[in-house]
Coordinates of C-alpha atoms and ligand atoms in Angstrom, one line a residue:
Chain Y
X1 CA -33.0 -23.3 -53.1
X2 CA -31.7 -20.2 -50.9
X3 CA -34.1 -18.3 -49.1
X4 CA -34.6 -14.3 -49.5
X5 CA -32.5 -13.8 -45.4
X6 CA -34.4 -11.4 -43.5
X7 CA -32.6 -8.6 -43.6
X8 CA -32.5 -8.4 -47.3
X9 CA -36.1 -8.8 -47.7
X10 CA -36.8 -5.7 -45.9
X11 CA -35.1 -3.2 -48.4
X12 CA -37.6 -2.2 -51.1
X13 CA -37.1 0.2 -53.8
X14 CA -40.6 2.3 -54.3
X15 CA -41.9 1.4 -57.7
X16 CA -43.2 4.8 -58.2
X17 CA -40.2 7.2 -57.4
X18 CA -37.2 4.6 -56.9
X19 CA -36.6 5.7 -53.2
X20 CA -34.7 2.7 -51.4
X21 CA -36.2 2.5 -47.7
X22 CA -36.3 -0.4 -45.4
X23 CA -40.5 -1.4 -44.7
X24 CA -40.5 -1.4 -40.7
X25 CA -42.1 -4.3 -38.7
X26 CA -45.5 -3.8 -40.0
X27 CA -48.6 -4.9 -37.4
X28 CA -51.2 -7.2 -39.2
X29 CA -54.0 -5.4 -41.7
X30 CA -51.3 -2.1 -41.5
X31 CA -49.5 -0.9 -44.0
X32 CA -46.3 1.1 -45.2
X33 CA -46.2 4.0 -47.6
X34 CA -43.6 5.5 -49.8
X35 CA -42.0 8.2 -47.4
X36 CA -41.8 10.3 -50.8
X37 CA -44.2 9.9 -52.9
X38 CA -47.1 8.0 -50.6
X39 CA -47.2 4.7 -52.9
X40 CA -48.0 2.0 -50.5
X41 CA -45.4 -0.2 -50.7
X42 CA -47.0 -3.2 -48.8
X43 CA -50.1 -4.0 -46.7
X44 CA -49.7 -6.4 -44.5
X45 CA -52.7 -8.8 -45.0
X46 CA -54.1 -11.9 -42.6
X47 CA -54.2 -15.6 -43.3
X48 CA -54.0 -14.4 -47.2
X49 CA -53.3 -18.0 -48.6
X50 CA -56.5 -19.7 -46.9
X51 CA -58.6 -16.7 -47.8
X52 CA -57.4 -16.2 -51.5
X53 CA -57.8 -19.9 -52.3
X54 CA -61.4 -20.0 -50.8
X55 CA -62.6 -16.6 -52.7
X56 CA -60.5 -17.7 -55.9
X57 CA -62.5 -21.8 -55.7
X58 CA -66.2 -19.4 -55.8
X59 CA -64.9 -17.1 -58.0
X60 CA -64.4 -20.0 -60.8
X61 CA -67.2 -21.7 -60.0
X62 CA -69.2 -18.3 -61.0
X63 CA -67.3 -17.3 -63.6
X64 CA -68.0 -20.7 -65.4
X65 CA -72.0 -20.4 -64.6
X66 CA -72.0 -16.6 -66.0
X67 CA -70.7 -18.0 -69.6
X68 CA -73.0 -21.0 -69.7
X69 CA -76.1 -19.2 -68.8
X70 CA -78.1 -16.6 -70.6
X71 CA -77.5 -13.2 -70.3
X72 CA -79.6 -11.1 -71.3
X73 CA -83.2 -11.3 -73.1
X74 CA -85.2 -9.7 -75.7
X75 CA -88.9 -10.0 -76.3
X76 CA -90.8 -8.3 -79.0
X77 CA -94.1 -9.5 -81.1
X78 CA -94.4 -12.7 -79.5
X79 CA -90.5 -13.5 -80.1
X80 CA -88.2 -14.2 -77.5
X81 CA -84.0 -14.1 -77.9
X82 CA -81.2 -14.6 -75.6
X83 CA -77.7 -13.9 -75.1
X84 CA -74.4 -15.0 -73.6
X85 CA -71.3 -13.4 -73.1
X86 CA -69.9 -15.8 -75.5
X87 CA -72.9 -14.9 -78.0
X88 CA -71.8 -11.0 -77.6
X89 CA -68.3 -12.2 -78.8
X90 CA -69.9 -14.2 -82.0
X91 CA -71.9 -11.2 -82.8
X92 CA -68.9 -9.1 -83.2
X93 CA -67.0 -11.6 -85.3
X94 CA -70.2 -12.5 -87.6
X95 CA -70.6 -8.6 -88.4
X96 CA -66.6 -8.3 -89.8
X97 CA -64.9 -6.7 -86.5
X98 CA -62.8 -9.5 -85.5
X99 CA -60.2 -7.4 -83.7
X100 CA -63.1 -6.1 -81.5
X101 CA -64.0 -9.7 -80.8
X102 CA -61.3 -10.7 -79.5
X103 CA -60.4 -7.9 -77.5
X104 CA -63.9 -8.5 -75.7
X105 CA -63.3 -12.3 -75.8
X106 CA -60.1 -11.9 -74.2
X107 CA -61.0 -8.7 -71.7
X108 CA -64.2 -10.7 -70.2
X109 CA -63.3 -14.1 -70.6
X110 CA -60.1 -15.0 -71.2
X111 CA -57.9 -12.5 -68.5
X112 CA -60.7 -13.3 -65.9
X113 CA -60.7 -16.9 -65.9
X114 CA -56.7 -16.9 -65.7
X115 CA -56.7 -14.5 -63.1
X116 CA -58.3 -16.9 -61.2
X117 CA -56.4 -19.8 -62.2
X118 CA -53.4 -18.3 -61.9
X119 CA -54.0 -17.0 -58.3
X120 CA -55.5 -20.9 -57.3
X121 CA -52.4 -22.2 -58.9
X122 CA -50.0 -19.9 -56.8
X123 CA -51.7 -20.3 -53.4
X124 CA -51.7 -23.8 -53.5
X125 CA -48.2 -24.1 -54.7
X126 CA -46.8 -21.8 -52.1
X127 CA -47.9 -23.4 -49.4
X128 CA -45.0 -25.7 -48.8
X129 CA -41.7 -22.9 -49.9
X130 CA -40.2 -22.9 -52.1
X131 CA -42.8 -23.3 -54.3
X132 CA -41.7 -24.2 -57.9
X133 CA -40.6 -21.7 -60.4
X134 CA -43.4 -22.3 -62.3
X135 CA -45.6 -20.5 -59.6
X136 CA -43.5 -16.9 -59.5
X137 CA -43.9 -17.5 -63.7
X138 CA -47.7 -17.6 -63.1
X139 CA -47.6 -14.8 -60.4
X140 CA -45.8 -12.9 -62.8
X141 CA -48.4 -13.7 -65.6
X142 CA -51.4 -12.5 -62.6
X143 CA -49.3 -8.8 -62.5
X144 CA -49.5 -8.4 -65.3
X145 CA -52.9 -10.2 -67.2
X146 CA -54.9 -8.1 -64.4
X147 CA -55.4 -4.9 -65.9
X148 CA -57.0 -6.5 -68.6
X149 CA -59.7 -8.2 -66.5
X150 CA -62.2 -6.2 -67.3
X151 CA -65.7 -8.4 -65.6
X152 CA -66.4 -5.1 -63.9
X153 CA -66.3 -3.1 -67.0
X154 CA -68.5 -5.2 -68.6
X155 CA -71.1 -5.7 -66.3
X156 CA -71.8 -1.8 -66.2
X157 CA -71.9 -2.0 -70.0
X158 CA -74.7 -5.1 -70.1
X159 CA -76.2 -2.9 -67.6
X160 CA -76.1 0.4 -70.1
X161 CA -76.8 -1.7 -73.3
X162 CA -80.2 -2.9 -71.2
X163 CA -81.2 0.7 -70.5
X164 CA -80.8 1.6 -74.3
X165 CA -82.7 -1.9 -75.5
X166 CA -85.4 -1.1 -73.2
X167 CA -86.6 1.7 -75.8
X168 CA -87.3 -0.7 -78.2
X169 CA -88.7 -4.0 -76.6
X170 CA -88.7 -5.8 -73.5
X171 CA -85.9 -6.6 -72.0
X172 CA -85.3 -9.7 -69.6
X173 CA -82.0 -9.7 -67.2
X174 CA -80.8 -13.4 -67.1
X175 CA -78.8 -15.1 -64.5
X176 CA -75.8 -14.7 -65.6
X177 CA -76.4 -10.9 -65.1
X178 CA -76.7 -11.6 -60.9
X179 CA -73.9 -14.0 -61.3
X180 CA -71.5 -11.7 -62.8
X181 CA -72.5 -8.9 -60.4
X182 CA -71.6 -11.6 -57.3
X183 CA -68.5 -12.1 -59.7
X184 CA -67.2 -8.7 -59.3
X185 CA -67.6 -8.4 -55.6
X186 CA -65.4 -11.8 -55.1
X187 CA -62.9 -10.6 -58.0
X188 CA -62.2 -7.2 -55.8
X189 CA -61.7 -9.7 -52.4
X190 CA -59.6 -12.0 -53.9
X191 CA -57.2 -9.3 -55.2
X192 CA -57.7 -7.2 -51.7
X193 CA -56.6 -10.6 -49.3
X194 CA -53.9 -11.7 -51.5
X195 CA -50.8 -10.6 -50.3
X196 CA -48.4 -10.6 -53.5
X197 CA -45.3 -10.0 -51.0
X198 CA -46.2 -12.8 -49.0
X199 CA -46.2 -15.3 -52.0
X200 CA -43.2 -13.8 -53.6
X201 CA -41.0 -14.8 -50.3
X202 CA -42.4 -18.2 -51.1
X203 CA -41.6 -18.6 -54.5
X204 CA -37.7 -20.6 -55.5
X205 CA -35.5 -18.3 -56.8
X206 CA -34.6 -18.8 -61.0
X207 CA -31.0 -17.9 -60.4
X208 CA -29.6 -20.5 -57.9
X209 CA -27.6 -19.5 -54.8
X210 CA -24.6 -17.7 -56.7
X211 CA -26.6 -13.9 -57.2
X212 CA -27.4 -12.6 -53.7
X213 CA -29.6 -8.8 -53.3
X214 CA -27.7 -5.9 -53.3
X215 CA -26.4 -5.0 -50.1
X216 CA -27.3 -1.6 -50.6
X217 CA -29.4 0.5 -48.0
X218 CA -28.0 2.9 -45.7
Chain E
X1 CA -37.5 17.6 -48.9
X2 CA -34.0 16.1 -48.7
X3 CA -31.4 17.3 -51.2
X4 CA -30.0 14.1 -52.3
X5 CA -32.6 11.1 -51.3
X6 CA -31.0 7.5 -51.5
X7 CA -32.8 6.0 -55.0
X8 CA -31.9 2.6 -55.5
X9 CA -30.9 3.5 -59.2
X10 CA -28.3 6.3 -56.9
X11 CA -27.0 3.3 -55.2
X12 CA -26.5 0.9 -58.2
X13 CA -29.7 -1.3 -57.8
X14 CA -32.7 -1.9 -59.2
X15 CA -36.2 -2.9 -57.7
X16 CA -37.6 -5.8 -59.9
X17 CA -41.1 -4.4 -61.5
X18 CA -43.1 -7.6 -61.0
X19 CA -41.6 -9.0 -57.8
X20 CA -40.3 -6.1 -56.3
X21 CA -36.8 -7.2 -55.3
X22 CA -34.1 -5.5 -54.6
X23 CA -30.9 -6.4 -56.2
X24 CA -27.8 -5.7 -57.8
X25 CA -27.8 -6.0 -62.2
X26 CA -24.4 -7.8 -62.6
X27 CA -22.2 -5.8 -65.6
X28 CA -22.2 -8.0 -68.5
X29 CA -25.0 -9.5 -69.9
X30 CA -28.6 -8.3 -69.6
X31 CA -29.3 -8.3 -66.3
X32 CA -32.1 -10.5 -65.0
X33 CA -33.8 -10.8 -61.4
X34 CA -32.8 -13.8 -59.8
X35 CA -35.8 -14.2 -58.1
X36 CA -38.6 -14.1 -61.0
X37 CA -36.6 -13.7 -63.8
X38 CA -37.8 -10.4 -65.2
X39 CA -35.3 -8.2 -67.1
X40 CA -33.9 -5.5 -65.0
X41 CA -34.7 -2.0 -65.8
X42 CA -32.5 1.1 -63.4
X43 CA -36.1 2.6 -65.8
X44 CA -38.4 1.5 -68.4
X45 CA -36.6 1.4 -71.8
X46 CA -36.6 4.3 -73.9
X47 CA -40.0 5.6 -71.7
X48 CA -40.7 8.8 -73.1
X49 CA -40.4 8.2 -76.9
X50 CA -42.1 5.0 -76.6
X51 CA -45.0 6.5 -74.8
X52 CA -45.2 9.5 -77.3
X53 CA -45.3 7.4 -79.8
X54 CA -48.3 5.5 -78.3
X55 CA -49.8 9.0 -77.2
X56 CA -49.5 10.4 -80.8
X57 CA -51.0 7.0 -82.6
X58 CA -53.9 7.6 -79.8
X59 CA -54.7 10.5 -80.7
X60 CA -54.8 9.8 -84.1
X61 CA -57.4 6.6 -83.4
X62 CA -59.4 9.1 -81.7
X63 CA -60.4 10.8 -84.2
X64 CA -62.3 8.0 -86.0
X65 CA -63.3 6.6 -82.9
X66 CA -65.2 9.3 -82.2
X67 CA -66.6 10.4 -86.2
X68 CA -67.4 7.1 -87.3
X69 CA -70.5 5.7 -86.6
X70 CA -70.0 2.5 -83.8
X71 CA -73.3 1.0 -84.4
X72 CA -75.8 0.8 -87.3
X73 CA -79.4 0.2 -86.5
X74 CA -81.4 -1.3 -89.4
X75 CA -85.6 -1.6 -89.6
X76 CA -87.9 -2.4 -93.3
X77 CA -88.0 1.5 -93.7
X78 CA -84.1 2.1 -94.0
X79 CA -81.0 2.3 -91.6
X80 CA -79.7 4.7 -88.8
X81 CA -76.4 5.1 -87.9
X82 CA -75.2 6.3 -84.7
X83 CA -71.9 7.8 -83.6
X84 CA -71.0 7.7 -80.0
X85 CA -71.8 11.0 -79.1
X86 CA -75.3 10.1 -81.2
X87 CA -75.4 7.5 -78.4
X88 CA -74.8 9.6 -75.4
X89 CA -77.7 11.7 -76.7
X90 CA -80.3 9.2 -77.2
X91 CA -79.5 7.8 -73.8
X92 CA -80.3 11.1 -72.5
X93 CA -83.9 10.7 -70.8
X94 CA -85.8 11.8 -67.6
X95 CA -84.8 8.5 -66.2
X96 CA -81.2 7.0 -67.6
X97 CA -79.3 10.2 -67.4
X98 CA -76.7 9.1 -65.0
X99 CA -75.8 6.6 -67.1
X100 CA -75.4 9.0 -70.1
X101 CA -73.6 10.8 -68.3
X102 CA -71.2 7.7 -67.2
X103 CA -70.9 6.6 -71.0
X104 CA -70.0 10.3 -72.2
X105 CA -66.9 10.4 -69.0
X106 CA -65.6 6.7 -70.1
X107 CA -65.8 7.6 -74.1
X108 CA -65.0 10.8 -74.5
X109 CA -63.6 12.9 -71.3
X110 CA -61.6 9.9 -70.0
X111 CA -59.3 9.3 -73.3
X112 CA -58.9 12.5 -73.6
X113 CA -58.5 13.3 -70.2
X114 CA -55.5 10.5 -70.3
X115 CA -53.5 12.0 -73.5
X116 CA -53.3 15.4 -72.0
X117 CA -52.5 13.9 -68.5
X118 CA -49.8 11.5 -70.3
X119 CA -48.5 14.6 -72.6
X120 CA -48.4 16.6 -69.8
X121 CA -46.1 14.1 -67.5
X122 CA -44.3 13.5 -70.8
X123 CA -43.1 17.2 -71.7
X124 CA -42.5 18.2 -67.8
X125 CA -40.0 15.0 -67.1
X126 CA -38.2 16.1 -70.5
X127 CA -37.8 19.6 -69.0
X128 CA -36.1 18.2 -65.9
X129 CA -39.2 20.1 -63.7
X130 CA -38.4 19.3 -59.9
X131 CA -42.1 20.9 -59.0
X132 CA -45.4 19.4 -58.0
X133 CA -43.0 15.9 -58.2
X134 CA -46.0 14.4 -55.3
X135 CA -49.2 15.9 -57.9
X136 CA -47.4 14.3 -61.1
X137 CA -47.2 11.0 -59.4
X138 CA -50.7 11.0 -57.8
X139 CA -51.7 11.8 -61.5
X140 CA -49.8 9.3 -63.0
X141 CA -51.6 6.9 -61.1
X142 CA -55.3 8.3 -61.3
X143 CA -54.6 8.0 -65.1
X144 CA -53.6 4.2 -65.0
X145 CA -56.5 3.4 -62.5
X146 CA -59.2 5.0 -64.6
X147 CA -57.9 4.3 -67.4
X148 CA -59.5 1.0 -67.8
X149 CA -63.0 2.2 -67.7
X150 CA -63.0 3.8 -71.4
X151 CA -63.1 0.1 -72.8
X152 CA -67.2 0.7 -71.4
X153 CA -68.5 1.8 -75.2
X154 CA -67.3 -1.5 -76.7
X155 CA -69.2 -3.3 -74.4
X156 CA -72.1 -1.6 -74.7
X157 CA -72.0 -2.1 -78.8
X158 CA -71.3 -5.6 -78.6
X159 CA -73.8 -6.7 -76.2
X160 CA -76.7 -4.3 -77.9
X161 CA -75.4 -6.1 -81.3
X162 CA -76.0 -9.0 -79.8
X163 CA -78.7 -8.7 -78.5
X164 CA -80.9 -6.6 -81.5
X165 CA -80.8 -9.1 -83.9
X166 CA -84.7 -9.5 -85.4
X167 CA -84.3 -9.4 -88.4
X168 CA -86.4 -8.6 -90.6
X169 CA -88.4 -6.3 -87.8
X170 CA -84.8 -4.6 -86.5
X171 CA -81.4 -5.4 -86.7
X172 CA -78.0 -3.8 -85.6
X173 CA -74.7 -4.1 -86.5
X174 CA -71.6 -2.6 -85.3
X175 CA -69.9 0.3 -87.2
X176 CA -66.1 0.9 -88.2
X177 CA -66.0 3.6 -85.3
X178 CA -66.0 0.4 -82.5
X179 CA -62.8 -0.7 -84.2
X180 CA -61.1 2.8 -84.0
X181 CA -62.0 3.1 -80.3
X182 CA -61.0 -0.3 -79.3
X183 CA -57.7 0.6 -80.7
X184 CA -57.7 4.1 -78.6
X185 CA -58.3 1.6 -75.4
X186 CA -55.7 -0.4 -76.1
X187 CA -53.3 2.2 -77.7
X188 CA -53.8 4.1 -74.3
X189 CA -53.6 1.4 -71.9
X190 CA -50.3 0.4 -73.0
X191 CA -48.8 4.1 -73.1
X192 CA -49.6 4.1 -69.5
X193 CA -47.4 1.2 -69.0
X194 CA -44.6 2.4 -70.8
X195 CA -44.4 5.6 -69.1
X196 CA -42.0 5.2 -65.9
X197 CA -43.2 7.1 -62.8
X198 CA -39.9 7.4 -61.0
X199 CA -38.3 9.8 -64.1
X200 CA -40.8 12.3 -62.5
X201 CA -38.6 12.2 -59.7
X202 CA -35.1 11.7 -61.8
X203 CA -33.1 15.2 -61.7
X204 CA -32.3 15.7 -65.2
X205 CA -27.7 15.0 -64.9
X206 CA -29.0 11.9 -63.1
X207 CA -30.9 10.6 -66.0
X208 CA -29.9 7.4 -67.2
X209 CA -31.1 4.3 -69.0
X210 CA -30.1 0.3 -68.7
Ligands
ZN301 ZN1 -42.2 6.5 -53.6
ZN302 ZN1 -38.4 -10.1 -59.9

């Protein structure tokens, strides 16, 4: 399995305006910018394996208590009924809009839990390089699944939903509620110490030795 | 500004969009990146009519996103249904205003707000405008940050559908608008995505596609 050779791996083309520049020797926690258009390229981030895996272990662990506990609560006339993030999804499906079911199934269940998987998977394979070519397929998955993670999203809208209940009865916030607010919080770490470059340089190449980078660059 | 800046597309290479390699797309057959695999793209394929498409089938969701009633509110004297302006409205109070406010941005002002941002970036990179390139990109990415945030209103419905079911005291159901607007979410999200930033910065005898 060839290595990306040093001098190769320092030529990046900015993703936002295709300028070809070479990222400088970049001190931990800095980071390089587009010279053009300001897109930062790369941010150099500290012990991101260790730190990933640790934030990415709590963050399933949470993840799997908000969809087994209740979420929210509703008491009126002596009657009491509760609510999972799962139970929103059924809801949806029982009252004919299946397309919006699955959308919400998949934007607050499905993309968060493989985020997380996928970013458990990859830090633990990486750690001896090269990693198998499995791991760049999940990393690849993780770039482009995370958009559509949407726990953050969500948690404003049980928040809203509980403002506009609260007209009509009372309204109990249940666990899952503080649990999926903690949820958010590690989501953003996890994705702001994992250093995507880092694990990329780690990851075996799908075409062997015989195609080489460009040796473009000025 | 330099007159002739070195892009990698200039230079015969291409920078992998989901690793972020460098490297050279051998002639022949579809090029690939031998690092992760992804095809290789100088730029997105066919970017522009792709994301007009998506822009124009956006804008048509929006309308019945927006008319349509998303939820439906049933007690023993009859049935309310409520569109989501309706619901921005009844959310207005002395106290919960801020959030009205929130839900009226990430229904209505942020999908809108994102057409007109994409159809402008759109009809000034068919023109071939050098100006403003630094504003246009800082736009395009505002758009595909915030973007997100409109999927807000489906949440809302389905966890208030949920959660209302007392029947036969109250009971609420979602209406045909949710299904509109979770296509204008979608529909919008993945215009974004097709869109290619760096033709903002593509002169227009430069332009070409792999
Ligand atoms: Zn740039
Ligand atoms: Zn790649």
């Amino acid at each position: 399995m060839p290595e990306p050779n040093a001098r190769d791996s320092s030529l990046v083309a900015c993703p936002d305006c295709d300028l070809l520049q070479h990222l400088p020797p970049i001190p931990p926690a800095g980071s390089a910018h587009c010279a053009r258009c300001h897109a930062r390229l790369w941010r150099h981030k500290v012990d991101s394996l260790n730190r990933t895996l640790a934030l990415a272990v709590a963050a399933a662990f949470l993840l799997l208590i908000a969809n087994s506990v209740p979420m929210l609560g509703l008491a009126v006339a002596g009657r009491e009924a509760f609510t999972t993030v799962i139970g929103g999804v059924l809801a949806m499906w029982r009252d004919g809009r299946q397309e919006v079911a699955i959308l919400v199934l998949f934007t607050a269940v499905i993309a968060p839990a493989f985020e997380i998987a996928c970013l458990l998977a990859v830090v633990l394979a990486v750690r001896r390089p090269p990693a198998p070519a499995w791991a760049g397929r999940l990393l690849r998955a993780y770039e482009i699944l995370r958009e559509w993670s949407m726990i953050e999203i969500m948690l404003l809208g049980v928040l809203v939903a509980l403002i506009k209940i609260a007209e009509l009865a009372t309204v109990i916030p249940g666990l899952a509620m503080f649990v999926l607010g903690a949820l958010v919080f590690l989501l953003a770490a996890m994705a702001a110490v994992f250093d995507p470059r880092d694990a990329w340089a780690r990851v075996g190449w799908v075409a062997g030795a015989s195609t080489r980078p460009g040796e473009g660059g000025r | 500004m330099n007159a002739q800046p070195a892009t990698a597309m200039s230079l015969g290479l291409a920078g992998c969009e989901v690793c972020g390699l460098v490297s050279r797309p051998l002639a022949g057959q579809p090029p690939h990146c031998p690092r992760c695999g992804e095809r290789l793209h100088f730029r997105r394929p066919a970017s522009i009519e792709r994301c007009w498409a998506l822009v124009i089938a956006a804008l048509i969701l929006y309308l019945p996103a927006n008319l349509l009633p998303v939820l439906t509110t049933y007690t023993p004297l009859g049935s309310q249904t409520d569109t989501i302006m309706q619901g921005v409205v009844e959310l207005w109070s002395p106290t919960s205003w801020p959030l009205a406010i929130v839900v009226f941005v990430a229904s209505i002002t942020i999908p809108l707000g994102k057409l007109i941002a994409l159809a402008y970036l759109l009809i000034t990179v068919q023109r071939g405008s050098p100006k403003s390139s630094r504003q246009r990109v800082r736009l395009y990415r505002m758009v595909k940050f915030i973007g997100r945030w409109s999927m807000l209103d489906v949440f809302v419905d389905t966890f208030v559908v949920a959660l209302v079911q007392l029947k036969p005291l109250m009971w609420m159901a979602p209406g045909p608008g949710v299904m509109f607007f979770a296509g204008v979410v979608v529909v919008t999200m993945v215009a974004v995505n097709c869109f290619d930033p760096r033709l903002i910065w593509d002169l227009p005898q430069k332009e070409c596609h792999a």
